[in-house]
PDB file of C-alpha atoms and ligand atoms in Angstrom:
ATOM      1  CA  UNK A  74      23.585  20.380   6.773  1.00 80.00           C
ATOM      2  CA  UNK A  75      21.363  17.944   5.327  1.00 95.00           C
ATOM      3  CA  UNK A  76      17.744  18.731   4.675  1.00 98.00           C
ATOM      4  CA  UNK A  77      15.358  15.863   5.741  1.00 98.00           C
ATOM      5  CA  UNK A  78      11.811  15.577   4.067  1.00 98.00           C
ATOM      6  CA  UNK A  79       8.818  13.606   5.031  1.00 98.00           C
ATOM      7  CA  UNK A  80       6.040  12.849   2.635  1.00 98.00           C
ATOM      8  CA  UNK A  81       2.970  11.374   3.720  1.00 98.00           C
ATOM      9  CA  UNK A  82       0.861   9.400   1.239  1.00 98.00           C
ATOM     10  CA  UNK A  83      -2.799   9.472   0.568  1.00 98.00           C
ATOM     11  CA  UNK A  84      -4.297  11.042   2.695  1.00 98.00           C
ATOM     12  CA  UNK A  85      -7.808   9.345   2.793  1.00 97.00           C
ATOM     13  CA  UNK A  86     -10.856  11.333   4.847  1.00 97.00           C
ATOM     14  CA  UNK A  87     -11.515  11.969   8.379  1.00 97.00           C
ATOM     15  CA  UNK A  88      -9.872   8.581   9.721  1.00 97.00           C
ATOM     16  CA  UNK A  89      -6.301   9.985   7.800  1.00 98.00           C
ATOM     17  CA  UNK A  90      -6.803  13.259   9.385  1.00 97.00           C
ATOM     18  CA  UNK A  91      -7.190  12.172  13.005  1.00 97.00           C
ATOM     19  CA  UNK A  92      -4.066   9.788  12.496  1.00 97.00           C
ATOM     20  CA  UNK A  93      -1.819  12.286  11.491  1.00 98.00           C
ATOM     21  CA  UNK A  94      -3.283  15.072  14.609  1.00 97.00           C
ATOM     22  CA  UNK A  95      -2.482  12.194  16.669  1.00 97.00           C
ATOM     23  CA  UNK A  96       1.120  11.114  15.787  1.00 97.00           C
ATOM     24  CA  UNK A  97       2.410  12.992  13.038  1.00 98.00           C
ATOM     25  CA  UNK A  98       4.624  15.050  15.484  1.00 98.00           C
ATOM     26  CA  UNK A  99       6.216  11.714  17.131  1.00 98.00           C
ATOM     27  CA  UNK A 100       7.271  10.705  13.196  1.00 98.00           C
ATOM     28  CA  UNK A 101       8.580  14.012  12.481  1.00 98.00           C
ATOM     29  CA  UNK A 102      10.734  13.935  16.288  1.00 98.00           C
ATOM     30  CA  UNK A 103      11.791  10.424  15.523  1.00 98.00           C
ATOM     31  CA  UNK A 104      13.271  11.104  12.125  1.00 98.00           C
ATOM     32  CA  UNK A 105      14.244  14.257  12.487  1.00 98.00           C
ATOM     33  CA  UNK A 106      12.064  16.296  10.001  1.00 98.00           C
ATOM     34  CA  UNK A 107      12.560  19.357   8.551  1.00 98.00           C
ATOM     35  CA  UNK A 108       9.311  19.501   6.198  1.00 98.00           C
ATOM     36  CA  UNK A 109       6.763  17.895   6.074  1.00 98.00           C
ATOM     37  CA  UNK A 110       4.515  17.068   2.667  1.00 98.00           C
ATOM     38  CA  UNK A 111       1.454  15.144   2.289  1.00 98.00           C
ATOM     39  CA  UNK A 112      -0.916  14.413  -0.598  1.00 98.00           C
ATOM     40  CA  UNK A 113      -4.312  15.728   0.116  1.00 97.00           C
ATOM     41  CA  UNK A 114      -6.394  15.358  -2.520  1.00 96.00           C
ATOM     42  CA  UNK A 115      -9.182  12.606  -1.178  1.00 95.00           C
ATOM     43  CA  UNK A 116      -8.599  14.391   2.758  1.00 95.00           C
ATOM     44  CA  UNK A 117     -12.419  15.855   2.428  1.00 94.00           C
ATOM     45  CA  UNK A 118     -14.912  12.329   2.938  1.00 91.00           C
ATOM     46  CA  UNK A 119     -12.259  10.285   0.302  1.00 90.00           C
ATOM     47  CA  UNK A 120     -12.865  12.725  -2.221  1.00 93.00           C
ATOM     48  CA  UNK A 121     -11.203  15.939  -2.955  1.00 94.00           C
ATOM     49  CA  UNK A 122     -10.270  18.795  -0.240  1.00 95.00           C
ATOM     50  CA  UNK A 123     -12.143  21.597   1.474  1.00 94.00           C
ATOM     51  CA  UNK A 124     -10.725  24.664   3.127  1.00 94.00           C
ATOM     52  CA  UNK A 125     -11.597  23.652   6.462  1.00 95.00           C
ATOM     53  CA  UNK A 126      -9.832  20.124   5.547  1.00 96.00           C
ATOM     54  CA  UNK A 127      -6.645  21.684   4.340  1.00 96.00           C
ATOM     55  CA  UNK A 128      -6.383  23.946   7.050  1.00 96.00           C
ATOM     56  CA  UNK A 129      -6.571  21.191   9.868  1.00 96.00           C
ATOM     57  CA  UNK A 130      -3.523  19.228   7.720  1.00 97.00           C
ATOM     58  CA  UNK A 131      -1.586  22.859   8.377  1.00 97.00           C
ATOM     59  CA  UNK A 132      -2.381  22.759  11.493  1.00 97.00           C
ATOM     60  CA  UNK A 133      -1.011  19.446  12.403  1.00 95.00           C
ATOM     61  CA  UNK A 134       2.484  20.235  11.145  1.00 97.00           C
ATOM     62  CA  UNK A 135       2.094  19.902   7.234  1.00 98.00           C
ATOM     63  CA  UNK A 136       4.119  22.756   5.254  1.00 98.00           C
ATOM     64  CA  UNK A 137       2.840  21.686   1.203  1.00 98.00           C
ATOM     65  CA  UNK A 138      -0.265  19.595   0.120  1.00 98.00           C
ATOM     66  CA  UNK A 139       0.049  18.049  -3.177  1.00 98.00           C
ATOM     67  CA  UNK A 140      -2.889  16.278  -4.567  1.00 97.00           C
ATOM     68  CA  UNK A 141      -4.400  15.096  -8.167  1.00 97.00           C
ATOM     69  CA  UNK A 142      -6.985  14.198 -10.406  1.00 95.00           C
ATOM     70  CA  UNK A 143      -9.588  14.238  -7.364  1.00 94.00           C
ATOM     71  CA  UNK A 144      -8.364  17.796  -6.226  1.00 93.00           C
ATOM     72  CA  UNK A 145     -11.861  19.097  -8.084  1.00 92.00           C
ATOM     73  CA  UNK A 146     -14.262  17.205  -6.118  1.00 91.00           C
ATOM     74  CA  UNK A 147     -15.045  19.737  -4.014  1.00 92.00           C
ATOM     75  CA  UNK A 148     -16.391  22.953  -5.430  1.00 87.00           C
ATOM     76  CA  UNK A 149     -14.667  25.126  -3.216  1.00 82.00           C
ATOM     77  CA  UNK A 150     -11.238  23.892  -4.428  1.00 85.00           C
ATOM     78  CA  UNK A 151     -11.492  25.965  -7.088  1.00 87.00           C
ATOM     79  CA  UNK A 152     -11.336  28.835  -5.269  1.00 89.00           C
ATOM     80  CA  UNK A 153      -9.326  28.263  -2.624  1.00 91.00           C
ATOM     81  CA  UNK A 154      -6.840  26.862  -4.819  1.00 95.00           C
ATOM     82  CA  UNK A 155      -5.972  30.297  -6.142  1.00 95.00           C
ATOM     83  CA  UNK A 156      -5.765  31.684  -2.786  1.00 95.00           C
ATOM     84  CA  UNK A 157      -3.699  28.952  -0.965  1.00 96.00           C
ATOM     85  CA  UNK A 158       0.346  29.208  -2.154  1.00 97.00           C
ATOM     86  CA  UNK A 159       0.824  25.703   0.251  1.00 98.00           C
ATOM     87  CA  UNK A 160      -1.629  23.829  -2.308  1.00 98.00           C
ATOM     88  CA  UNK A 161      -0.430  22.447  -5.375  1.00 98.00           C
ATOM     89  CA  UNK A 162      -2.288  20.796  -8.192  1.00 98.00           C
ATOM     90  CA  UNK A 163      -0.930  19.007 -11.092  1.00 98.00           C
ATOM     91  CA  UNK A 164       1.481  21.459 -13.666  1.00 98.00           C
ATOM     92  CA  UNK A 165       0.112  19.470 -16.311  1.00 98.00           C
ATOM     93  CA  UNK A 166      -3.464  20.395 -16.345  1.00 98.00           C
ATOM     94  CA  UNK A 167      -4.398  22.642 -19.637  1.00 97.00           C
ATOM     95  CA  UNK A 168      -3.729  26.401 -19.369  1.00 95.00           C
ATOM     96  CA  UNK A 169      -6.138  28.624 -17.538  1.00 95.00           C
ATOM     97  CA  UNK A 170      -6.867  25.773 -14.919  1.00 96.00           C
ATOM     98  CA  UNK A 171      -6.718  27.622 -10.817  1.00 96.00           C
ATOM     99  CA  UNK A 172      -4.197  27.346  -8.897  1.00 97.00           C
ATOM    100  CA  UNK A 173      -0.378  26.422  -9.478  1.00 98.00           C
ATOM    101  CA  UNK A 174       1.357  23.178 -10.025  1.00 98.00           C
ATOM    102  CA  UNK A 175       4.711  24.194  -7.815  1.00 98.00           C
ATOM    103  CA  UNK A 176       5.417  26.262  -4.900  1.00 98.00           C
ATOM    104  CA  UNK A 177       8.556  26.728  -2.697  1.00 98.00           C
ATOM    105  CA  UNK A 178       8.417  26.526   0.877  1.00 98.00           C
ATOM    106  CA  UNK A 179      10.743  27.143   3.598  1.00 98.00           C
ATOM    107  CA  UNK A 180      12.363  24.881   6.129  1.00 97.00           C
ATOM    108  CA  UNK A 181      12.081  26.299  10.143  1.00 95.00           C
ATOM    109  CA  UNK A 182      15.864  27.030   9.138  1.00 94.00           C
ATOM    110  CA  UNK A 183      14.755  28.810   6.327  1.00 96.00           C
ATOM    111  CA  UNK A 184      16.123  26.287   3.347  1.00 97.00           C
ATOM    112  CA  UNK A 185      13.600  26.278   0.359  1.00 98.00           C
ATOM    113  CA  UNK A 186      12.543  23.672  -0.897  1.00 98.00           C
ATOM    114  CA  UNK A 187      10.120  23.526  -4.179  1.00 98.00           C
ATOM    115  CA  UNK A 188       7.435  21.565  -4.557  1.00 98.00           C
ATOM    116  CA  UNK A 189       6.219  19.844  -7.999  1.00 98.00           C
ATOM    117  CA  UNK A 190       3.258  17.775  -8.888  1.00 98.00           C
ATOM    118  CA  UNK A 191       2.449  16.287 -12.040  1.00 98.00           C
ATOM    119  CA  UNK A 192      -0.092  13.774 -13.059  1.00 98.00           C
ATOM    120  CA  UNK A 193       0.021  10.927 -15.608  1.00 98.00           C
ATOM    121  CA  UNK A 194      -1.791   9.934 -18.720  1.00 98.00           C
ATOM    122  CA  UNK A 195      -1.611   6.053 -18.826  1.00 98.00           C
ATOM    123  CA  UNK A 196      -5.130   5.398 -17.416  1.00 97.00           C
ATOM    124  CA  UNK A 197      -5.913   8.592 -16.236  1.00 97.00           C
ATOM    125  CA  UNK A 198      -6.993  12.171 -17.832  1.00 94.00           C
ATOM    126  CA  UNK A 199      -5.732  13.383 -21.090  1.00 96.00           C
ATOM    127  CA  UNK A 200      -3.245  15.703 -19.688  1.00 98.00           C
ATOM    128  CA  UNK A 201      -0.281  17.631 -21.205  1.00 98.00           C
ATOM    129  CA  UNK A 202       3.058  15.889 -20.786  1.00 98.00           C
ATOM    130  CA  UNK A 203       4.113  15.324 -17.540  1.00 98.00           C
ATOM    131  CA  UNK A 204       7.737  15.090 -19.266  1.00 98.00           C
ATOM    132  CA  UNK A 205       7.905  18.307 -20.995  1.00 98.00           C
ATOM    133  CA  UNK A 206       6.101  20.040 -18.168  1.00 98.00           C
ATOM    134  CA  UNK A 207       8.473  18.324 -15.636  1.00 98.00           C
ATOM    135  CA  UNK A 208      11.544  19.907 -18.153  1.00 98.00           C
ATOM    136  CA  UNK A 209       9.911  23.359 -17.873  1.00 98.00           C
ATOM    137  CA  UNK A 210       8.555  23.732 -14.158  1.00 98.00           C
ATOM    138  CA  UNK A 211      12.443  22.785 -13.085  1.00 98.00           C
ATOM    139  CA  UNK A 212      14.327  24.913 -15.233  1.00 98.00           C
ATOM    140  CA  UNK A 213      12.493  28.281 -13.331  1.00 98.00           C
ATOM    141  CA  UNK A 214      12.286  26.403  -9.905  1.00 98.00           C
ATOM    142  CA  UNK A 215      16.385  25.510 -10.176  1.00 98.00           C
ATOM    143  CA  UNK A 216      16.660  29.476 -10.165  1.00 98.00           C
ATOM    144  CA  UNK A 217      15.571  29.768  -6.750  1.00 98.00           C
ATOM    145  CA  UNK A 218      16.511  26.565  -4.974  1.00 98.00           C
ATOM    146  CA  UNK A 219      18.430  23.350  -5.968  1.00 98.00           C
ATOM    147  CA  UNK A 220      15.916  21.265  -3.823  1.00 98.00           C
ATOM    148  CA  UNK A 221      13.240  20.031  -5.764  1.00 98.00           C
ATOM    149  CA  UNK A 222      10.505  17.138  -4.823  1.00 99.00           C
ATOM    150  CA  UNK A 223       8.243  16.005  -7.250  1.00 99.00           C
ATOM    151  CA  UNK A 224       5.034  14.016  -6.425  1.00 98.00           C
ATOM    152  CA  UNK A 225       3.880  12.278  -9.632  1.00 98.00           C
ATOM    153  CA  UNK A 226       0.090  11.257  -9.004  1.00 98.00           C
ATOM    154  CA  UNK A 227       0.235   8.301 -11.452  1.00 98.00           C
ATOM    155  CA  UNK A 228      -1.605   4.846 -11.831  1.00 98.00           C
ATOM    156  CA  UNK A 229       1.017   2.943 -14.373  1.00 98.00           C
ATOM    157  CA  UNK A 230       4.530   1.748 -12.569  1.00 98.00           C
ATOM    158  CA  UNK A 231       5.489   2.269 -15.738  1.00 98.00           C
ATOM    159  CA  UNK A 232       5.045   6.127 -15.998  1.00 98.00           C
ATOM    160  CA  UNK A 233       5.947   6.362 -12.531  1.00 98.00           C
ATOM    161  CA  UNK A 234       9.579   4.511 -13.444  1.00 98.00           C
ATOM    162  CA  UNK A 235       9.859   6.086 -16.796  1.00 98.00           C
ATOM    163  CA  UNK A 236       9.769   9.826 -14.912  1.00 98.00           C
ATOM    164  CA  UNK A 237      11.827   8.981 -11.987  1.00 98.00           C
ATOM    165  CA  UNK A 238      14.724   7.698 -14.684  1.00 98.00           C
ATOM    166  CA  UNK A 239      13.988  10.706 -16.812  1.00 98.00           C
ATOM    167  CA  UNK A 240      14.283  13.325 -13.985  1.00 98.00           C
ATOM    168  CA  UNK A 241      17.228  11.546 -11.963  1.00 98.00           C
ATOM    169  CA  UNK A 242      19.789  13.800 -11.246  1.00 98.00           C
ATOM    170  CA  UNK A 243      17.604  16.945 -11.691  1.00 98.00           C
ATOM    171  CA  UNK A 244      15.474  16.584  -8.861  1.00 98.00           C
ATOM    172  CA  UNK A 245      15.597  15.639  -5.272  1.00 99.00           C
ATOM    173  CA  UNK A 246      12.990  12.994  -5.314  1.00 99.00           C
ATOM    174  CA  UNK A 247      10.291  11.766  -7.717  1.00 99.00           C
ATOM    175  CA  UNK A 248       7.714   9.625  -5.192  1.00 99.00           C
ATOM    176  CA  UNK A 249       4.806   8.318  -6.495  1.00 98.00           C
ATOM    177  CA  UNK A 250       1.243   8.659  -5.542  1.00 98.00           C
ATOM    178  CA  UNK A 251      -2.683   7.421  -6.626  1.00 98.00           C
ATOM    179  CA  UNK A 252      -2.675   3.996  -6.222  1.00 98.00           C
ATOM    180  CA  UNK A 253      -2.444   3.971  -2.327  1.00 98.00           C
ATOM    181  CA  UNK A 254      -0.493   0.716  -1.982  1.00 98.00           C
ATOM    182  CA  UNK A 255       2.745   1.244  -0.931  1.00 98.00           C
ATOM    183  CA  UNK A 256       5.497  -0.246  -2.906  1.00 98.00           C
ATOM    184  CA  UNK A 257       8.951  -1.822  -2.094  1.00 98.00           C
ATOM    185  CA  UNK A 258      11.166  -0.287  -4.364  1.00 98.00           C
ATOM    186  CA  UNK A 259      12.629   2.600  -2.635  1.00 98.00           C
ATOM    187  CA  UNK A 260      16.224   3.831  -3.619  1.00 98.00           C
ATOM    188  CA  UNK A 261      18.484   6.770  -4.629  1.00 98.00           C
ATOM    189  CA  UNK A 262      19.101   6.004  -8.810  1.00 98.00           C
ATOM    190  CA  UNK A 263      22.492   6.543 -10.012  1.00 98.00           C
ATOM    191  CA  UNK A 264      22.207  10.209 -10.919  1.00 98.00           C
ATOM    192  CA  UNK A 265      21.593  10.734  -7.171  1.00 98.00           C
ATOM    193  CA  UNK A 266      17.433  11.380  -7.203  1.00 99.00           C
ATOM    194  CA  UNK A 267      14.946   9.221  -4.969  1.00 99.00           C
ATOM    195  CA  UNK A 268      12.531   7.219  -6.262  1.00 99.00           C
ATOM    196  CA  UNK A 269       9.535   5.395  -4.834  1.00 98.00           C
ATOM    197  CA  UNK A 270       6.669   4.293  -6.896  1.00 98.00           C
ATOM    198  CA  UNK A 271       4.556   4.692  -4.520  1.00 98.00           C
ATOM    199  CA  UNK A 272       4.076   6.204  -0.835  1.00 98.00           C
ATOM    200  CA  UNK A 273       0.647   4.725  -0.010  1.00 98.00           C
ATOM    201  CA  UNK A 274      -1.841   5.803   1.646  1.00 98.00           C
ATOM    202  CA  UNK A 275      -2.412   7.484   5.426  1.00 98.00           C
ATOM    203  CA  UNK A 276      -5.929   5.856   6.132  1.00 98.00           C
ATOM    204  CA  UNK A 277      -8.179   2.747   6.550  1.00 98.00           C
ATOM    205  CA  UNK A 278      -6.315  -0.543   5.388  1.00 98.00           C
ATOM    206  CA  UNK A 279      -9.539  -2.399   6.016  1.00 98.00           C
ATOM    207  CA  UNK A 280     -10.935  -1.339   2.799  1.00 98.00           C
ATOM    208  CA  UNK A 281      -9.978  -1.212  -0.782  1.00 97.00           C
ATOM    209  CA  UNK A 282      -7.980   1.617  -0.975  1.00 97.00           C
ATOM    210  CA  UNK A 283      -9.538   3.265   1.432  1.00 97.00           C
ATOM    211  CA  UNK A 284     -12.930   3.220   0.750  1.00 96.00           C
ATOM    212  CA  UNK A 285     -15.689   0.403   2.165  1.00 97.00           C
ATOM    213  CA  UNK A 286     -15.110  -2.709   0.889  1.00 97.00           C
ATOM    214  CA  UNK A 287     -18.799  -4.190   0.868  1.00 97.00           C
ATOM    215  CA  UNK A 288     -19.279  -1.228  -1.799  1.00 96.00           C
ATOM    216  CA  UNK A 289     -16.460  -1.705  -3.815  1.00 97.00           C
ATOM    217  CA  UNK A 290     -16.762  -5.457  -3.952  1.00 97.00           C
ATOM    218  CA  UNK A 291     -20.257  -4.891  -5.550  1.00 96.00           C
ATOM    219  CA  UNK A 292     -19.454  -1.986  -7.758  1.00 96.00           C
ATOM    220  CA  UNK A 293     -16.647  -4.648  -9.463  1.00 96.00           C
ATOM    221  CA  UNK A 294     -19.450  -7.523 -10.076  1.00 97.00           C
ATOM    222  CA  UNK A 295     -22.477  -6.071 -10.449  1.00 97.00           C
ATOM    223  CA  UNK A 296     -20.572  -3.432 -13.471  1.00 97.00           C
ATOM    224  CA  UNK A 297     -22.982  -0.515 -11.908  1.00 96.00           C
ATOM    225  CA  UNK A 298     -21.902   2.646  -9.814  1.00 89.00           C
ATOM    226  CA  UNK A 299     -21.832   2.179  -6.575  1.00 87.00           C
ATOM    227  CA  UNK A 300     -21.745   5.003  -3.459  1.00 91.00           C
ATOM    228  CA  UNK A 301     -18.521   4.972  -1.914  1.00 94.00           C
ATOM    229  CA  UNK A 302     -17.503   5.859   1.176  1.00 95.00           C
ATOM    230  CA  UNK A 303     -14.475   6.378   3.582  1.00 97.00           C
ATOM    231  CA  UNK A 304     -13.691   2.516   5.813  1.00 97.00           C
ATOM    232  CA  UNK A 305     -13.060   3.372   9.734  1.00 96.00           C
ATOM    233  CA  UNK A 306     -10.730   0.144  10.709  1.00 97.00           C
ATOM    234  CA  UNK A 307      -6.962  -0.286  10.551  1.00 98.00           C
ATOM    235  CA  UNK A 308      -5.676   3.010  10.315  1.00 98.00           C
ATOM    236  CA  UNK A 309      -2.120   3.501   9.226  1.00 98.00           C
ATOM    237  CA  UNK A 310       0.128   6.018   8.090  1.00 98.00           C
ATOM    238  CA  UNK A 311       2.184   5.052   5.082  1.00 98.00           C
ATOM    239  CA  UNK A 312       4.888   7.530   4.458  1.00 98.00           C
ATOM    240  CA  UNK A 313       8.637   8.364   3.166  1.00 98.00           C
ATOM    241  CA  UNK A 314      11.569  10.036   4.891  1.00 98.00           C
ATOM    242  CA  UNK A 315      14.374  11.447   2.533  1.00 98.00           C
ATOM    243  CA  UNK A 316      17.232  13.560   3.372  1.00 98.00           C
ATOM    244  CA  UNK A 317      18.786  16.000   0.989  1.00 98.00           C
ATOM    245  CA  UNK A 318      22.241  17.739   0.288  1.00 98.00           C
ATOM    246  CA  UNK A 319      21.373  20.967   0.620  1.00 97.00           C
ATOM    247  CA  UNK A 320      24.475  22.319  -1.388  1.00 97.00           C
ATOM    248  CA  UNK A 321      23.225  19.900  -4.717  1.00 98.00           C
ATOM    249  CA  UNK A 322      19.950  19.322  -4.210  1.00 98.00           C
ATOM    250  CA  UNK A 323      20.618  15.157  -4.377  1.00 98.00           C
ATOM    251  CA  UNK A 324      19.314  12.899  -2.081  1.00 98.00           C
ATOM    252  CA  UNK A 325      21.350  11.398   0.349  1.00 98.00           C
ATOM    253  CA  UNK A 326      18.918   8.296   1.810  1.00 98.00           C
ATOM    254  CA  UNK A 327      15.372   7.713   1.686  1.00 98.00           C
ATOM    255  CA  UNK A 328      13.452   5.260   4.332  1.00 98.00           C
ATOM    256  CA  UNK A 329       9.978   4.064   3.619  1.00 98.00           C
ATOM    257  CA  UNK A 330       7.875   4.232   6.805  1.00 98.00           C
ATOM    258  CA  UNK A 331       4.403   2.341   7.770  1.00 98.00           C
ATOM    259  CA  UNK A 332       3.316   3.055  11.171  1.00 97.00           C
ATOM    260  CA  UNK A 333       0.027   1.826  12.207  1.00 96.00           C
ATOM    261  CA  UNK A 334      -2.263   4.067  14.649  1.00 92.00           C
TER     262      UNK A 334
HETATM  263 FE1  LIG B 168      -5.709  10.147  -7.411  1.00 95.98          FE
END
């Protein structure tokens, strides 16, 4: 039987929470889920996660958070992130950092299914390779399952390309996240992973990537910071379905899904 996956982008503040409470189960019936995965890291206010925050995403049907450079926003990640096996962070981060950057979870039919983020370095924080930590995280997580989905939280298509090539055939999926605008390029690559830059974002599309667009708009021309904060109109849910050979681990189809709320 074939293992079916959705991952939900983004995940931006309380607008992207109340979405997904709302309809996240008629997605799931529709194309018959299994698991369900979302990135979490700017669920608390656009910024970062709380435990009250990750619990409510749980609670709505969500079986793995990944998340990113943001996931430190909130203070009381770092403690919870020790605590919570369902929350993953990026492997790449420098030894001694909390929490984990995989985790298996099970399917209702009990299937694992391991979960990998990883973060990139083009623009962003100077991390250890996502490469060689991708080569090392999936050599002990092939031991226990051959299903393996990787979120790489990355701002360059570039990266993003260059790790979905570089994985392909070793992995289930490598999906994108970070830049919350979904992209068009979703396919299985000829070693038999799926690949999307980018999922998007779950949140307010009136905005710039989420966030008010008066404020944004001025932080750009005026060169200064600028307090942002979470847009309310035009919520939508920007996600990816992708079903999985159990037996290999390959992926089978992947559908790129955009439902507004
Ligand atoms: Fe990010």
């Amino acid at each position: 039987m074939p293992v079916k996956l959705l991952f939900v982008g983004d995940i931006v503040g309380k607008p992207g929470r109340e979405a997904l409470s709302r309809e996240l189960h008629r997605i799931v019936d529709r194309h018959m889920i299994d698991l369900v995965i979302a990135n979490g890291e700017n669920a608390a206010g656009g910024f970062g996660l709380t435990v009250e925050t990750a619990n409510e995403l749980f609670k709505c049907g969500i079986h793995a958070i990944t998340s990113g450079n943001h996931i430190w926003d909130k203070k009381d990640a770092l403690d919870f992130i020790k605590r919570e096996g369902r929350l993953v962070r990026p492997a790449n981060y420098p030894e001694g950092t909390p929490g984990r950057g995989s985790t298996v979870v099970s399917t209702p039919g009990g299937t694992k299914v391991a979960v990998l983020n990883l973060e990139g370095r083009v623009f962003m924080n100077n991390l250890d390779c996502p490469f060689r930590t991708a080569d090392r995280e999936i050599a002990q997580l092939k031991t226990i399952t051959p299903i393996i989905f990787v979120d790489f939280h990355a701002e360059a298509t570039s990266e993003k390309a260059s790790l979905g090539w570089y994985l392909d055939g070793r992995v289930s999926a490598v999906i994108g996240t970070h830049t919350h605008v979904q992209t068009a390029d979703e396919r299985i690559l000829t070693g038999g992973t799926a690949y999307m830059t980018d999922v998007g974002m779950t949140g307010p599309f009136e905005s710039v990537i989420g966030v008010r667009k008066e404020e944004a708009i001025e932080k750009f021309i005026t060169q200064r910071p600028s307090k942002f904060e979470v847009a309310k109109k035009d919520i939508r849910i920007n996600a990816v379905a992708i079903q999985i050979d159990e037996k290999t681990g390959l992926a089978l189809g992947i559908e790129r899904i955009s439902v507004p709320c």
